[in-house]
Short mmCIF file of C-alpha atoms and ligand atoms in Angstrom, two decimals:
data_model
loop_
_atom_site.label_atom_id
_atom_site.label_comp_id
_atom_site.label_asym_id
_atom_site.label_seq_id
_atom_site.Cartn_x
_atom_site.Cartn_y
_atom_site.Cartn_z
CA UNK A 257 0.00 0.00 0.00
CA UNK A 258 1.71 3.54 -0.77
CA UNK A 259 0.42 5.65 2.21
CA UNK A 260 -1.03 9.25 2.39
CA UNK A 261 2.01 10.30 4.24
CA UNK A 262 4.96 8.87 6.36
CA UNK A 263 7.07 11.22 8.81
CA UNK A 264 10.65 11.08 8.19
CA UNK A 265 12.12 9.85 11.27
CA UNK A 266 15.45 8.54 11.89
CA UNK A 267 18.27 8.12 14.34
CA UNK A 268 18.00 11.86 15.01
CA UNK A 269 15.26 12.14 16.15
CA UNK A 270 15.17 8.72 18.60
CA UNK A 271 18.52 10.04 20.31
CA UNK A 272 17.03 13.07 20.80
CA UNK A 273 13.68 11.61 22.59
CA UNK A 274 16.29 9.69 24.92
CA UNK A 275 18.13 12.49 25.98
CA UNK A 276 15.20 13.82 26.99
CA UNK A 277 13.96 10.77 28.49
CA UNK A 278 17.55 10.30 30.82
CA UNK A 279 17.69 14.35 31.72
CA UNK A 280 14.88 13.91 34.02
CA UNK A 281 13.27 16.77 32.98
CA UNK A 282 10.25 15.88 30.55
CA UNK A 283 7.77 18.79 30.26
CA UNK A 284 7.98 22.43 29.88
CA UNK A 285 11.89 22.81 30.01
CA UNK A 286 14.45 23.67 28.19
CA UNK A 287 13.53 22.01 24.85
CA UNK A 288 10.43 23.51 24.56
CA UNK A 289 12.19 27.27 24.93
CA UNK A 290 15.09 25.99 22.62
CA UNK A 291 12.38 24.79 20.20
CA UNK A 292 10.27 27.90 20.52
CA UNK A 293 14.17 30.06 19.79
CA UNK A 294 14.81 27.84 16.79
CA UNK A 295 11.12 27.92 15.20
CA UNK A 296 11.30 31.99 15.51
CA UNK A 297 14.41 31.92 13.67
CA UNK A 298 13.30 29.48 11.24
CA UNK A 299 10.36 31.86 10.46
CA UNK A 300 11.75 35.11 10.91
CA UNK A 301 9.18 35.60 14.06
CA UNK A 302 9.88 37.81 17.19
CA UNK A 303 8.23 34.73 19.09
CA UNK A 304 7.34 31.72 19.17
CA UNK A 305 4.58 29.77 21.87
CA UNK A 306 4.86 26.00 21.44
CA UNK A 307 1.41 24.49 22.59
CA UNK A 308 -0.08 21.25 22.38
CA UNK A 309 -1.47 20.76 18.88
CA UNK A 310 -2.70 23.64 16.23
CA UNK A 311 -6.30 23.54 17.60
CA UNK A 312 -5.09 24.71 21.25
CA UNK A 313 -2.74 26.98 19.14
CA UNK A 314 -6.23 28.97 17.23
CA UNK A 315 -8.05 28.82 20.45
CA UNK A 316 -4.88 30.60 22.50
CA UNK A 317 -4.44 32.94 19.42
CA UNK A 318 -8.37 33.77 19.14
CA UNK A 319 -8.74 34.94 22.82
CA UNK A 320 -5.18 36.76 22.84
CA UNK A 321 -6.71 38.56 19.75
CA UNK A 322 -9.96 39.70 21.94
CA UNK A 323 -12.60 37.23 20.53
CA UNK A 324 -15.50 36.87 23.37
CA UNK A 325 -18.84 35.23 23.40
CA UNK A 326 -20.86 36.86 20.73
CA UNK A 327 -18.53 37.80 18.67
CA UNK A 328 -18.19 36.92 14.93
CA UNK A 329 -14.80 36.00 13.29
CA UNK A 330 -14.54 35.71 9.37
CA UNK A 331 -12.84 32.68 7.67
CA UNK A 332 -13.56 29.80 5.31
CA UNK A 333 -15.57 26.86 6.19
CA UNK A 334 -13.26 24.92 3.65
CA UNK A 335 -10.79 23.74 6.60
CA UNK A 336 -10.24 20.78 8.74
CA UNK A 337 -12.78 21.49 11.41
CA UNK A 338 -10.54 22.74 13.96
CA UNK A 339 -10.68 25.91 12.30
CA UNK A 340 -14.20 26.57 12.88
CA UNK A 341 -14.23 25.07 16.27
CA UNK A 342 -11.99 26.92 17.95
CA UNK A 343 -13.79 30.00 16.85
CA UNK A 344 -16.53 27.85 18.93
CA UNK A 345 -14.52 27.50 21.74
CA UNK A 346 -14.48 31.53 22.39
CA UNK A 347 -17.77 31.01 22.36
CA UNK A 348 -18.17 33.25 19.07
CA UNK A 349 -19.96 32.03 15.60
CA UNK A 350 -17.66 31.81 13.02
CA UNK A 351 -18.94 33.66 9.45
CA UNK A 352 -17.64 31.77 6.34
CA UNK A 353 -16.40 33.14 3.34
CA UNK A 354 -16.24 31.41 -0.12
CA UNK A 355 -12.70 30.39 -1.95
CA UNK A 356 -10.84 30.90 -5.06
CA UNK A 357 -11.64 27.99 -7.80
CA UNK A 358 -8.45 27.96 -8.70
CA UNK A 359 -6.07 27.93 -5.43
CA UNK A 360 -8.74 27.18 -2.96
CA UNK A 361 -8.03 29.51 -0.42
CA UNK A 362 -10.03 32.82 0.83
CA UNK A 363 -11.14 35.11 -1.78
CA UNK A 364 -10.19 38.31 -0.70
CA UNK A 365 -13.05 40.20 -2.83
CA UNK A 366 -15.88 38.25 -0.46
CA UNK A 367 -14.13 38.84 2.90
CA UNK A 368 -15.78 42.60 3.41
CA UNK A 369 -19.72 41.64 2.81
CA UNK A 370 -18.67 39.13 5.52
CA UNK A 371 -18.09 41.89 8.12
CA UNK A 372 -20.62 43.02 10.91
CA UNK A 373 -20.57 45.06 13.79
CA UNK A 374 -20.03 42.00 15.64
CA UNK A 375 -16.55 41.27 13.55
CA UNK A 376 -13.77 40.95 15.86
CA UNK A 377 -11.19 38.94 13.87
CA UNK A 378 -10.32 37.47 10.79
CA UNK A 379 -8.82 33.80 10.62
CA UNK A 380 -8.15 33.03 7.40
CA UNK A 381 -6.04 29.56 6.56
CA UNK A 382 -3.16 28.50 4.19
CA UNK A 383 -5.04 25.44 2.94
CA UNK A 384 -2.93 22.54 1.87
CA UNK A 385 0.36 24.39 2.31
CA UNK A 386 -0.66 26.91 -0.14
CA UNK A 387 -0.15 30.81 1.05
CA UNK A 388 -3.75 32.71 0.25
CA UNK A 389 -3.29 36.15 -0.52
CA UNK A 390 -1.75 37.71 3.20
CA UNK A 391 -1.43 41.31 0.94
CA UNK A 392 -5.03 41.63 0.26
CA UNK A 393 -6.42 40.52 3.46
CA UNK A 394 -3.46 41.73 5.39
CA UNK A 395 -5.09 44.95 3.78
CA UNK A 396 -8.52 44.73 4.74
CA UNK A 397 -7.91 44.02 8.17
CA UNK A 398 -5.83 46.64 8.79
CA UNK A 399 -8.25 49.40 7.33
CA UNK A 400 -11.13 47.79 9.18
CA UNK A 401 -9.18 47.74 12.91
CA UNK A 402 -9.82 43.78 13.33
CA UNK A 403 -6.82 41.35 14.18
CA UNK A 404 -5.38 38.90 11.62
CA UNK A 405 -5.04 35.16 12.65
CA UNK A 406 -3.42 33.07 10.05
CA UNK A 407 -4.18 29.06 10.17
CA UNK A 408 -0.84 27.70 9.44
CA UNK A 409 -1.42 24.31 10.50
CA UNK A 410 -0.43 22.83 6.71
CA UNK A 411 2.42 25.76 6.01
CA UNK A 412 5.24 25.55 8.02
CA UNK A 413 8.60 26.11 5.30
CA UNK A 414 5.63 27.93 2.53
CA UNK A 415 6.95 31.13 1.07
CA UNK A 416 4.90 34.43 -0.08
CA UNK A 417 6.19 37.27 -1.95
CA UNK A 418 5.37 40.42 0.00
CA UNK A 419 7.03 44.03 -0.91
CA UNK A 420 8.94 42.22 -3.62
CA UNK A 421 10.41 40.10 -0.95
CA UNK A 422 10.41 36.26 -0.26
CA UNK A 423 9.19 35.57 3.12
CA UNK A 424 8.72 31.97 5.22
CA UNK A 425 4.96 32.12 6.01
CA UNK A 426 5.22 32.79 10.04
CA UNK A 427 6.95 36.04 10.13
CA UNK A 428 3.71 36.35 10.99
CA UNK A 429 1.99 38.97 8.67
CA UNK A 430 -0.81 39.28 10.83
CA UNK A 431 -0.98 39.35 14.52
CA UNK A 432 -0.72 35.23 15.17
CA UNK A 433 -0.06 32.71 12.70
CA UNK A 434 -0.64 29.33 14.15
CA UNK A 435 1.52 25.61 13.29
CA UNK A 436 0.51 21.93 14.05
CA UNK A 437 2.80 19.31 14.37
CA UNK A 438 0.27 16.65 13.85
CA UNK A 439 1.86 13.52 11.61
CA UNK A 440 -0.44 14.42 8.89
CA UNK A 441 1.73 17.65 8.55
CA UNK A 442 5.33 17.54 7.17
CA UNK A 443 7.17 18.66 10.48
CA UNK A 444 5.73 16.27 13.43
CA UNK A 445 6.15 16.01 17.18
CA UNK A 446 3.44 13.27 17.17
CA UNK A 447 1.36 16.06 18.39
CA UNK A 448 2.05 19.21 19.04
CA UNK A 449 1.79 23.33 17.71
CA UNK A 450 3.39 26.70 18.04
CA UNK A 451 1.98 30.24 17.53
CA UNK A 452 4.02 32.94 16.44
CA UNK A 453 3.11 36.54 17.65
CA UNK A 454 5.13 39.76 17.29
CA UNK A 455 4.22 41.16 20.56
CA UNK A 456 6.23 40.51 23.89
CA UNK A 457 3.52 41.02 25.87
CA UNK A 458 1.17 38.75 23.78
CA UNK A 459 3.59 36.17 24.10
CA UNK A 460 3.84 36.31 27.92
CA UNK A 461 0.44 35.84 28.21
CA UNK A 462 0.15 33.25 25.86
CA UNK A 463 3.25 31.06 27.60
CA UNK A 464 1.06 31.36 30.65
CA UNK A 465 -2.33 30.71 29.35
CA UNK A 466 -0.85 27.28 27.82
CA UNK A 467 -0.24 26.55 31.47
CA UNK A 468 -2.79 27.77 33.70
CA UNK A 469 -2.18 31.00 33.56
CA UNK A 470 0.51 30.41 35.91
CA UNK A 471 2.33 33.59 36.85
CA UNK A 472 5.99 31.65 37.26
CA UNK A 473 7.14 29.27 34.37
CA UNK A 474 8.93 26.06 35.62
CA UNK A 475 11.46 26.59 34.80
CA UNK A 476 12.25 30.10 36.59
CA UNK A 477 10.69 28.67 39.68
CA UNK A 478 13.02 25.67 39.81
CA UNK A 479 16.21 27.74 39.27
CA UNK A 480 15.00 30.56 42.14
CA UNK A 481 17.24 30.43 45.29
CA UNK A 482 14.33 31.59 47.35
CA UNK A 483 10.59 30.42 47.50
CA UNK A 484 8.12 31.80 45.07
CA UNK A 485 4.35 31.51 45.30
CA UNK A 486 2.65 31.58 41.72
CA UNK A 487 -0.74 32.82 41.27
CA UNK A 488 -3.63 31.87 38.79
CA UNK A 489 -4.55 35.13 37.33
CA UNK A 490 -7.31 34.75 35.18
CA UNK A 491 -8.80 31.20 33.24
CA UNK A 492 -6.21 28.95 31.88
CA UNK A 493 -5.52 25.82 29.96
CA UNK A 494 -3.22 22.86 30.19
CA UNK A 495 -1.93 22.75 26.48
CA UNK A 496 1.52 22.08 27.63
CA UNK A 497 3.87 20.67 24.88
CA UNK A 498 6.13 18.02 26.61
CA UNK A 499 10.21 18.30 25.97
CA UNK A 500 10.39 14.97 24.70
CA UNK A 501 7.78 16.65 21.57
CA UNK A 502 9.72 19.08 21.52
CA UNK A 503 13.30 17.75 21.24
CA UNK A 504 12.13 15.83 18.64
CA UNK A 505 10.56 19.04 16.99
CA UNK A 506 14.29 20.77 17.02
CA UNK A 507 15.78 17.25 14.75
CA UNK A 508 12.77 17.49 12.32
CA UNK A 509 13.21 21.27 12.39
CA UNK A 510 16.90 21.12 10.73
CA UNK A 511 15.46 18.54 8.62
CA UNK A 512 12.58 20.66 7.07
CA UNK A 513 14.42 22.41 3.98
CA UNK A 514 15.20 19.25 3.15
CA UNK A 515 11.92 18.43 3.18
CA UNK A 516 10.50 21.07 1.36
CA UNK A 517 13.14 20.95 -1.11
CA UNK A 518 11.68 17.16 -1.77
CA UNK A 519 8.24 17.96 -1.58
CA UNK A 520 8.40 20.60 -4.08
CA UNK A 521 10.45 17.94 -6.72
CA UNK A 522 8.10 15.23 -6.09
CA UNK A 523 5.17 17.47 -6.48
CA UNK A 524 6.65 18.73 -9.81
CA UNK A 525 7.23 14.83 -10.93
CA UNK A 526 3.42 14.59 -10.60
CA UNK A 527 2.48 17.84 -12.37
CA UNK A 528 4.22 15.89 -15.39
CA UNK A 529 3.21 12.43 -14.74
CA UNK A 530 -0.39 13.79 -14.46
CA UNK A 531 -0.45 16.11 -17.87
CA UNK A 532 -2.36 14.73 -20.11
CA UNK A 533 -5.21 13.55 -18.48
CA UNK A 534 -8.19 15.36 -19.57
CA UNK A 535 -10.40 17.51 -17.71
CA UNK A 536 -7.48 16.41 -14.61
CA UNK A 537 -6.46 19.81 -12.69
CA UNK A 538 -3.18 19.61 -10.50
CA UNK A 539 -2.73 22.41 -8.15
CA UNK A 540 -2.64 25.76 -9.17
CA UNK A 541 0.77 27.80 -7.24
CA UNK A 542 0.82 31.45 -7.65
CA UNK A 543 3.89 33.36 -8.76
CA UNK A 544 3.74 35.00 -5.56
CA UNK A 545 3.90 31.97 -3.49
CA UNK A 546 6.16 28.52 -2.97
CA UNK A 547 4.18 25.80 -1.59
CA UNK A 548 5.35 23.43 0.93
CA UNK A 549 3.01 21.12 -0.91
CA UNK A 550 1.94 19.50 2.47
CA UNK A 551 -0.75 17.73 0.53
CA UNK A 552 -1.13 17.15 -3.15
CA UNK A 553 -4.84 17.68 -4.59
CA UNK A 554 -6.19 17.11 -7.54
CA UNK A 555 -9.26 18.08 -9.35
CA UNK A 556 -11.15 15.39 -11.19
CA UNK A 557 -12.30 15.77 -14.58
CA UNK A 558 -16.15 17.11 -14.46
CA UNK A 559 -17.63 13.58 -14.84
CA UNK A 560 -15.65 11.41 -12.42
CA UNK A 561 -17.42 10.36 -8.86
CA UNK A 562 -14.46 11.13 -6.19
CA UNK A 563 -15.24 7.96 -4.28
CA UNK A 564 -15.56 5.83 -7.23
CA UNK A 565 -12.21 6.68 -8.49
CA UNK A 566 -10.84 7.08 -4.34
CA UNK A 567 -11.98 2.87 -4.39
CA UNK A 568 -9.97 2.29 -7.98
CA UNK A 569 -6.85 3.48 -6.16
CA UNK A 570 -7.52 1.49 -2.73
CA UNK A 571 -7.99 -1.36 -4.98
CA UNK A 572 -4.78 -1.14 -6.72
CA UNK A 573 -2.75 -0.43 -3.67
CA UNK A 574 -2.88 3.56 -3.62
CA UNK A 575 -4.26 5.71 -0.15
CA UNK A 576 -6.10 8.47 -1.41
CA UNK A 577 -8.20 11.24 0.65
CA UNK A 578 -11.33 13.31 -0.16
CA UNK A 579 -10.44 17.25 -0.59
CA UNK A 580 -10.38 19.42 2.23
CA UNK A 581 -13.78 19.39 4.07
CA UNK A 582 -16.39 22.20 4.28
CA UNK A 583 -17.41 23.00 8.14
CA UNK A 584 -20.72 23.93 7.62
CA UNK A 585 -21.93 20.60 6.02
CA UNK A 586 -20.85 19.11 9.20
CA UNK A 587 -23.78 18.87 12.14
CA UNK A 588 -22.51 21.46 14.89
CA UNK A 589 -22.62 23.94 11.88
CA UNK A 590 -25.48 22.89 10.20
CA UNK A 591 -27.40 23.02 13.17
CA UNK A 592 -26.40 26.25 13.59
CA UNK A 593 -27.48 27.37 9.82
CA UNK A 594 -29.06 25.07 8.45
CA UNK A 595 -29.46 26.63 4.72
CA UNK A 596 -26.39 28.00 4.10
CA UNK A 597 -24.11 27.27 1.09
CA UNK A 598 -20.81 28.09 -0.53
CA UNK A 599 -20.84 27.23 -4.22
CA UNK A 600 -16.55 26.80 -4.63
CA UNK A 601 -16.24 25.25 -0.96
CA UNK A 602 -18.50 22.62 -1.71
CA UNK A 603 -17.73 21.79 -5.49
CA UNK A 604 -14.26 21.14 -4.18
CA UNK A 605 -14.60 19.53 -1.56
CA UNK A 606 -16.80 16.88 -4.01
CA UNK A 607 -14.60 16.79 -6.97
CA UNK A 608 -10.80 17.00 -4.97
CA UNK A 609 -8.67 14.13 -4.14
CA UNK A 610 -5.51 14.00 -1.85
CA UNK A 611 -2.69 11.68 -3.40
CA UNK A 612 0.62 10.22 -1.88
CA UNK A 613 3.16 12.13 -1.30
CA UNK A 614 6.13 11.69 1.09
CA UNK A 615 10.03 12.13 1.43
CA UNK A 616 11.23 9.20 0.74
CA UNK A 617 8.45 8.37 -2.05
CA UNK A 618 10.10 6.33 -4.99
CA UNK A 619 10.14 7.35 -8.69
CA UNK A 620 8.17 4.05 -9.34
CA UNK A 621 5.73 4.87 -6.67
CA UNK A 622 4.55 8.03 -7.99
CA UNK A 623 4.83 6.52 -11.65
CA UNK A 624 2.21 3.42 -9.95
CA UNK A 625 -0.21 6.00 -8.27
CA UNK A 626 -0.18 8.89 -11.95
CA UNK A 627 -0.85 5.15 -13.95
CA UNK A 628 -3.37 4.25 -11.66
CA UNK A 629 -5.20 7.95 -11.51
CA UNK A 630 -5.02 7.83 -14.90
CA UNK A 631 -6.74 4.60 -15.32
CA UNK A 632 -9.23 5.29 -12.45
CA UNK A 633 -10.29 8.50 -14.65
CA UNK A 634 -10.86 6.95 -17.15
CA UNK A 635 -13.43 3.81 -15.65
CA UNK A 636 -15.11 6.73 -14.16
CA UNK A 637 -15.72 8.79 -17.13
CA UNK A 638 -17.17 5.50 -18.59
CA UNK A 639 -19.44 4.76 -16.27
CA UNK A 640 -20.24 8.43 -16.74
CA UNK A 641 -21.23 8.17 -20.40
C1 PLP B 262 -4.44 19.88 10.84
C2 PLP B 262 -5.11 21.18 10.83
C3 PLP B 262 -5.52 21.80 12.02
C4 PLP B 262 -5.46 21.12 13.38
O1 PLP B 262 -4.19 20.80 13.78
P1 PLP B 262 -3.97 19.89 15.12
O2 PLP B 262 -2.52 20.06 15.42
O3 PLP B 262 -4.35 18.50 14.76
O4 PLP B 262 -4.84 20.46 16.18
C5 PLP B 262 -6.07 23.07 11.94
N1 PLP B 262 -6.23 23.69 10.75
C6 PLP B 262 -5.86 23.12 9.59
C7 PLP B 262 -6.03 23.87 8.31
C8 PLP B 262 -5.30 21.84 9.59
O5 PLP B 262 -4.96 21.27 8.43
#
């Protein structure tokens, strides 16, 4: 079976979990602040919060950003669901905007009908590893006073051009942009995220809400030569990332260009592979962005039924995945409007697939799955006729 994804894990990164293991020291230490120093540097960011996964990362972000209940926060229902949920957890309703056809990421030109006097953020997503446009929203959210949160879960080592320069997506260009080291992603702790912020004060407060709220980190309190009490000073969370995570975080972390570099080859090797089938659309990369290519999705020709050509590729030894998901199809969101529709979101999410792709994938594997796409097309557009 050639699988969705497979980390890239070696001696590295076992070593490192067993140093960890034999310091004595296993949560909130000093490789979680060493990770946190070398994942700001990586991305250019005055700071960096690691947390426990990318959903506790959005939630942290969210209420650091002033989101209460009420509230209304603008983004794109074409995410995983933790997107829209931890808008829930603020207790606000999120308000969905439609995507681009073409790079399936917020379209900028919908975001301002979106706004309300109850607007108090915008959290818009780099879906897939794919930058969406950070100048144009970047934009509106500065001219309408509301903070910027960017969904980085799929992006870490993604590039935008901004001001004519190349920069990692993280910096961040907003106020928070938020990371998950989930396996599923191509830089993994097992679980695990990070937010980048560019305030110090913002960052305080977020390295205590992970824990707490707290008012003394561990690791000051174990190094003090004379007893400190902490206090709890307002509601906090435990979405502590351990040291073991995050040790192995720093060996993936040198190991991401690397990664990138191969992700961006393969995914080329599939754009050829690929040509040629008709009505097939491979994705669509902006010359103002480099995609980490954290997934590779493909549009079907018109006439092909996604599951019906998903269960041609299980059958002949390929993992596939359905496109990215729409929230509000799901019943938490329904529930909450139940006529609503986004004509893009939903023709994508019905017509995408998700194929292979991984750093150590062989020539002949990617060959095997392009032969097999092809073929599955074409049973599909049979059946079709
Ligand atoms: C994976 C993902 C998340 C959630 O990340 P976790 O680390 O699993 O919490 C959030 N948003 C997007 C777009 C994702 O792809």
């Amino acid at each position: 079976m050639i699988p969705i994804i497979r980390p890239w894990l070696d001696a590295g990164e076992e070593e490192a979990a067993v140093r960890v293991l034999r310091s004595g020291w296993i949560t909130q230490g000093e490789e979680v602040a060493a990770f946190e120093r070398e994942f700001a540097a990586f991305t250019n960011a005055p700071h960096a919060i690691a947390v426990s996964s990318c959903t506790s990362a959005l939630h942290l972000a969210l209420l650091a950003a002033g989101v209460l209940p009420g509230d209304e926060v603008v983004t794109v229902s074409h995410s995983f669901i933790a997107t829209a949920n931890s808008i829930r957890y603020c207790g606000a309703d999120p308000v969905f905007v439609d995507i681009c056809p073409d790079t399936y990421n917020m379209d900028p030109s919908r975001l301002e009908s979106a706004f309300s006097p109850r607007t108090r953020a915008i959290l818009c997503v780099h879906q897939l590893g794919m930058p969406c446009d950070l100048s144009a929203i970047g934009e509106i959210a500065r001219r309408r006073g509301v903070p910027l949160i960017e969904d980085a879960a799929c992006a870490i080592g993604s590039e935008i051009r901004m001001d004519g320069v190349w920069q990692k997506i993280g910096k961040p260009h907003g106020d928070f942009a938020c990371f998950s080291f989930h396996p599923r992603k191509i830089l993994t702790t097992g679980d695990g995220g990070m937010i980048t912020c560019t305030d110090s004060h913002q960052a305080a407060r977020l390295r205590r809400l992970r824990q707490h709220a707290m008012s003394v980190a561990d690791t000051v309190r174990h190094r003090a030569n004379e007893i400190i009490f902490e206090t709890y000073d307002e509601l906090g969370f435990n979405y502590r990332m351990t040291d073991i995570q995050a040790a192995i975080g720093r060996e993936q972390l040198k190991k991401l260009p690397q990664i990138v570099q191969r992700r961006r080859e393969l995914a080329r090797n599939y754009q050829h592979l690929l040509a040629g089938i008709s009505g097939l659309r491979t994705p669509h990369e902006p010359e103002w962005v480099r995609s980490n290519f954290q997934s590779y999705c493909v549009r079907l020709p018109p006439d092909c039924n996604q599951k019906g050509v998903q269960q041609v590729l299980l059958d002949n030894g390929v993992a596939s995945r359905r496109g990215v998901m729409c929230a509000h199809r799901e019943e938490h969101y329904r529930a909450l409007a139940p006529e609503f529709s986004l004509t893009y979101s939903e023709q994508v999410q019905d017509q995408t697939i998700i194929l292979p792709l991984y750093h150590d994938m062989e020539r002949t594997e990617q060959e095997h799955v392009a032969m097999v796409v092809r073929q599955a097309c074409a049973v599909e557009m049979d059946w079709g006729l």
